[in-house]
Amino acid sequence: KESIYISPNPFIVPDNEFVTIKNIPSGSTIQIMTITGMLINKIKLEPEYSQYLWDGRNDKGEVVGTAVYLVSAHHPTEPNMVSKIAVIRK
């Protein structure tokens, strides 16, 4: 199975407005975590959606810092998927 598609990668703030996260099963839960596994954002997709436009913000609405983040997709009947995204703040 193909992996999660993330573009642009690296995601440059403020040059890029959104990053597209796609190629995941419809209705998945997307989790964005620090490289150490700390959850910074959790997004539950509606059943008809298989992609998400992330604005680079955590669950408190703050722009995340420059780092590499893990992006995982969980679905009840499909295999879990994991990828990485680099965020660069200018």
JSON list of C-alpha atoms in Angstrom, two decimals:
[
{"chain": "A", "resi": 1, "resn": "LYS", "atom": "CA", "xyz": [0.00, 0.00, 0.00]},
{"chain": "A", "resi": 2, "resn": "GLU", "atom": "CA", "xyz": [1.19, 3.51, -0.77]},
{"chain": "A", "resi": 3, "resn": "SER", "atom": "CA", "xyz": [2.21, 5.82, 2.03]},
{"chain": "A", "resi": 4, "resn": "ILE", "atom": "CA", "xyz": [0.66, 9.07, 3.22]},
{"chain": "A", "resi": 5, "resn": "TYR", "atom": "CA", "xyz": [1.12, 11.87, 0.68]},
{"chain": "A", "resi": 6, "resn": "ILE", "atom": "CA", "xyz": [2.31, 15.15, 2.24]},
{"chain": "A", "resi": 7, "resn": "SER", "atom": "CA", "xyz": [2.95, 18.27, 0.16]},
{"chain": "A", "resi": 8, "resn": "PRO", "atom": "CA", "xyz": [4.70, 20.61, 0.34]},
{"chain": "A", "resi": 9, "resn": "ASN", "atom": "CA", "xyz": [7.39, 18.92, 2.39]},
{"chain": "A", "resi": 10, "resn": "PRO", "atom": "CA", "xyz": [9.13, 20.82, 3.87]},
{"chain": "A", "resi": 11, "resn": "PHE", "atom": "CA", "xyz": [6.22, 23.03, 4.90]},
{"chain": "A", "resi": 12, "resn": "ILE", "atom": "CA", "xyz": [7.60, 26.58, 5.13]},
{"chain": "A", "resi": 13, "resn": "VAL", "atom": "CA", "xyz": [5.79, 29.05, 7.38]},
{"chain": "A", "resi": 14, "resn": "PRO", "atom": "CA", "xyz": [4.68, 31.69, 6.33]},
{"chain": "A", "resi": 15, "resn": "ASP", "atom": "CA", "xyz": [5.45, 30.97, 2.63]},
{"chain": "A", "resi": 16, "resn": "ASN", "atom": "CA", "xyz": [2.99, 28.04, 2.46]},
{"chain": "A", "resi": 17, "resn": "GLU", "atom": "CA", "xyz": [-0.56, 28.56, 3.72]},
{"chain": "A", "resi": 18, "resn": "PHE", "atom": "CA", "xyz": [-1.45, 24.86, 4.06]},
{"chain": "A", "resi": 19, "resn": "VAL", "atom": "CA", "xyz": [0.09, 21.42, 3.71]},
{"chain": "A", "resi": 20, "resn": "THR", "atom": "CA", "xyz": [-1.97, 18.68, 2.05]},
{"chain": "A", "resi": 21, "resn": "ILE", "atom": "CA", "xyz": [-2.15, 15.34, 3.86]},
{"chain": "A", "resi": 22, "resn": "LYS", "atom": "CA", "xyz": [-3.80, 12.69, 1.68]},
{"chain": "A", "resi": 23, "resn": "ASN", "atom": "CA", "xyz": [-3.76, 9.12, 0.38]},
{"chain": "A", "resi": 24, "resn": "ILE", "atom": "CA", "xyz": [-5.33, 7.89, 3.62]},
{"chain": "A", "resi": 25, "resn": "PRO", "atom": "CA", "xyz": [-8.54, 5.90, 4.17]},
{"chain": "A", "resi": 26, "resn": "SER", "atom": "CA", "xyz": [-11.72, 8.00, 4.33]},
{"chain": "A", "resi": 27, "resn": "GLY", "atom": "CA", "xyz": [-12.83, 8.74, 7.87]},
{"chain": "A", "resi": 28, "resn": "SER", "atom": "CA", "xyz": [-9.38, 8.22, 9.39]},
{"chain": "A", "resi": 29, "resn": "THR", "atom": "CA", "xyz": [-8.08, 9.98, 12.47]},
{"chain": "A", "resi": 30, "resn": "ILE", "atom": "CA", "xyz": [-4.91, 11.95, 11.72]},
{"chain": "A", "resi": 31, "resn": "GLN", "atom": "CA", "xyz": [-2.47, 12.58, 14.54]},
{"chain": "A", "resi": 32, "resn": "ILE", "atom": "CA", "xyz": [0.41, 15.03, 14.28]},
{"chain": "A", "resi": 33, "resn": "MET", "atom": "CA", "xyz": [3.11, 14.42, 16.86]},
{"chain": "A", "resi": 34, "resn": "THR", "atom": "CA", "xyz": [6.57, 15.61, 17.78]},
{"chain": "A", "resi": 35, "resn": "ILE", "atom": "CA", "xyz": [9.38, 13.20, 16.95]},
{"chain": "A", "resi": 36, "resn": "THR", "atom": "CA", "xyz": [9.28, 12.10, 20.62]},
{"chain": "A", "resi": 37, "resn": "GLY", "atom": "CA", "xyz": [5.60, 11.18, 20.30]},
{"chain": "A", "resi": 38, "resn": "MET", "atom": "CA", "xyz": [3.93, 14.15, 22.03]},
{"chain": "A", "resi": 39, "resn": "LEU", "atom": "CA", "xyz": [0.53, 14.73, 20.39]},
{"chain": "A", "resi": 40, "resn": "ILE", "atom": "CA", "xyz": [0.15, 18.28, 19.07]},
{"chain": "A", "resi": 41, "resn": "ASN", "atom": "CA", "xyz": [-2.98, 17.92, 16.92]},
{"chain": "A", "resi": 42, "resn": "LYS", "atom": "CA", "xyz": [-5.66, 15.28, 16.31]},
{"chain": "A", "resi": 43, "resn": "ILE", "atom": "CA", "xyz": [-8.06, 15.52, 13.39]},
{"chain": "A", "resi": 44, "resn": "LYS", "atom": "CA", "xyz": [-11.02, 13.19, 12.84]},
{"chain": "A", "resi": 45, "resn": "LEU", "atom": "CA", "xyz": [-11.97, 13.13, 9.17]},
{"chain": "A", "resi": 46, "resn": "GLU", "atom": "CA", "xyz": [-15.60, 12.76, 8.16]},
{"chain": "A", "resi": 47, "resn": "PRO", "atom": "CA", "xyz": [-16.38, 9.44, 6.37]},
{"chain": "A", "resi": 48, "resn": "GLU", "atom": "CA", "xyz": [-16.47, 11.14, 2.94]},
{"chain": "A", "resi": 49, "resn": "TYR", "atom": "CA", "xyz": [-13.01, 12.76, 3.29]},
{"chain": "A", "resi": 50, "resn": "SER", "atom": "CA", "xyz": [-9.61, 11.15, 2.68]},
{"chain": "A", "resi": 51, "resn": "GLN", "atom": "CA", "xyz": [-7.44, 14.26, 2.84]},
{"chain": "A", "resi": 52, "resn": "TYR", "atom": "CA", "xyz": [-6.82, 17.22, 5.13]},
{"chain": "A", "resi": 53, "resn": "LEU", "atom": "CA", "xyz": [-5.34, 20.70, 4.70]},
{"chain": "A", "resi": 54, "resn": "TRP", "atom": "CA", "xyz": [-3.24, 21.43, 7.79]},
{"chain": "A", "resi": 55, "resn": "ASP", "atom": "CA", "xyz": [-2.34, 25.04, 8.58]},
{"chain": "A", "resi": 56, "resn": "GLY", "atom": "CA", "xyz": [0.69, 24.20, 10.73]},
{"chain": "A", "resi": 57, "resn": "ARG", "atom": "CA", "xyz": [-1.08, 24.88, 14.03]},
{"chain": "A", "resi": 58, "resn": "ASN", "atom": "CA", "xyz": [-1.35, 22.75, 17.14]},
{"chain": "A", "resi": 59, "resn": "ASP", "atom": "CA", "xyz": [-4.60, 21.97, 18.98]},
{"chain": "A", "resi": 60, "resn": "LYS", "atom": "CA", "xyz": [-4.34, 25.33, 20.81]},
{"chain": "A", "resi": 61, "resn": "GLY", "atom": "CA", "xyz": [-4.19, 27.31, 17.55]},
{"chain": "A", "resi": 62, "resn": "GLU", "atom": "CA", "xyz": [-0.48, 28.13, 17.82]},
{"chain": "A", "resi": 63, "resn": "VAL", "atom": "CA", "xyz": [1.88, 27.78, 14.86]},
{"chain": "A", "resi": 64, "resn": "VAL", "atom": "CA", "xyz": [4.27, 24.90, 15.55]},
{"chain": "A", "resi": 65, "resn": "GLY", "atom": "CA", "xyz": [8.01, 25.42, 15.63]},
{"chain": "A", "resi": 66, "resn": "THR", "atom": "CA", "xyz": [10.72, 24.34, 13.21]},
{"chain": "A", "resi": 67, "resn": "ALA", "atom": "CA", "xyz": [11.08, 20.56, 13.56]},
{"chain": "A", "resi": 68, "resn": "VAL", "atom": "CA", "xyz": [10.33, 17.19, 12.01]},
{"chain": "A", "resi": 69, "resn": "TYR", "atom": "CA", "xyz": [6.87, 15.90, 12.96]},
{"chain": "A", "resi": 70, "resn": "LEU", "atom": "CA", "xyz": [5.26, 12.49, 12.68]},
{"chain": "A", "resi": 71, "resn": "VAL", "atom": "CA", "xyz": [1.94, 12.22, 10.86]},
{"chain": "A", "resi": 72, "resn": "SER", "atom": "CA", "xyz": [-0.10, 9.08, 11.51]},
{"chain": "A", "resi": 73, "resn": "ALA", "atom": "CA", "xyz": [-3.45, 7.93, 10.16]},
{"chain": "A", "resi": 74, "resn": "HIS", "atom": "CA", "xyz": [-5.61, 5.45, 12.07]},
{"chain": "A", "resi": 75, "resn": "HIS", "atom": "CA", "xyz": [-8.70, 3.74, 10.68]},
{"chain": "A", "resi": 76, "resn": "PRO", "atom": "CA", "xyz": [-10.75, 0.97, 12.35]},
{"chain": "A", "resi": 77, "resn": "THR", "atom": "CA", "xyz": [-10.58, -1.42, 9.38]},
{"chain": "A", "resi": 78, "resn": "GLU", "atom": "CA", "xyz": [-7.42, -0.35, 7.52]},
{"chain": "A", "resi": 79, "resn": "PRO", "atom": "CA", "xyz": [-3.72, -0.62, 8.46]},
{"chain": "A", "resi": 80, "resn": "ASN", "atom": "CA", "xyz": [-2.20, 2.30, 10.37]},
{"chain": "A", "resi": 81, "resn": "MET", "atom": "CA", "xyz": [0.00, 4.63, 8.33]},
{"chain": "A", "resi": 82, "resn": "VAL", "atom": "CA", "xyz": [2.88, 6.87, 9.43]},
{"chain": "A", "resi": 83, "resn": "SER", "atom": "CA", "xyz": [4.95, 9.51, 7.64]},
{"chain": "A", "resi": 84, "resn": "LYS", "atom": "CA", "xyz": [7.05, 12.57, 8.47]},
{"chain": "A", "resi": 85, "resn": "ILE", "atom": "CA", "xyz": [6.84, 16.26, 7.70]},
{"chain": "A", "resi": 86, "resn": "ALA", "atom": "CA", "xyz": [9.46, 18.95, 8.13]},
{"chain": "A", "resi": 87, "resn": "VAL", "atom": "CA", "xyz": [8.19, 22.36, 9.25]},
{"chain": "A", "resi": 88, "resn": "ILE", "atom": "CA", "xyz": [10.42, 25.40, 8.81]},
{"chain": "A", "resi": 89, "resn": "ARG", "atom": "CA", "xyz": [9.45, 28.72, 10.39]},
{"chain": "A", "resi": 90, "resn": "LYS", "atom": "CA", "xyz": [11.14, 31.76, 8.86]}
]
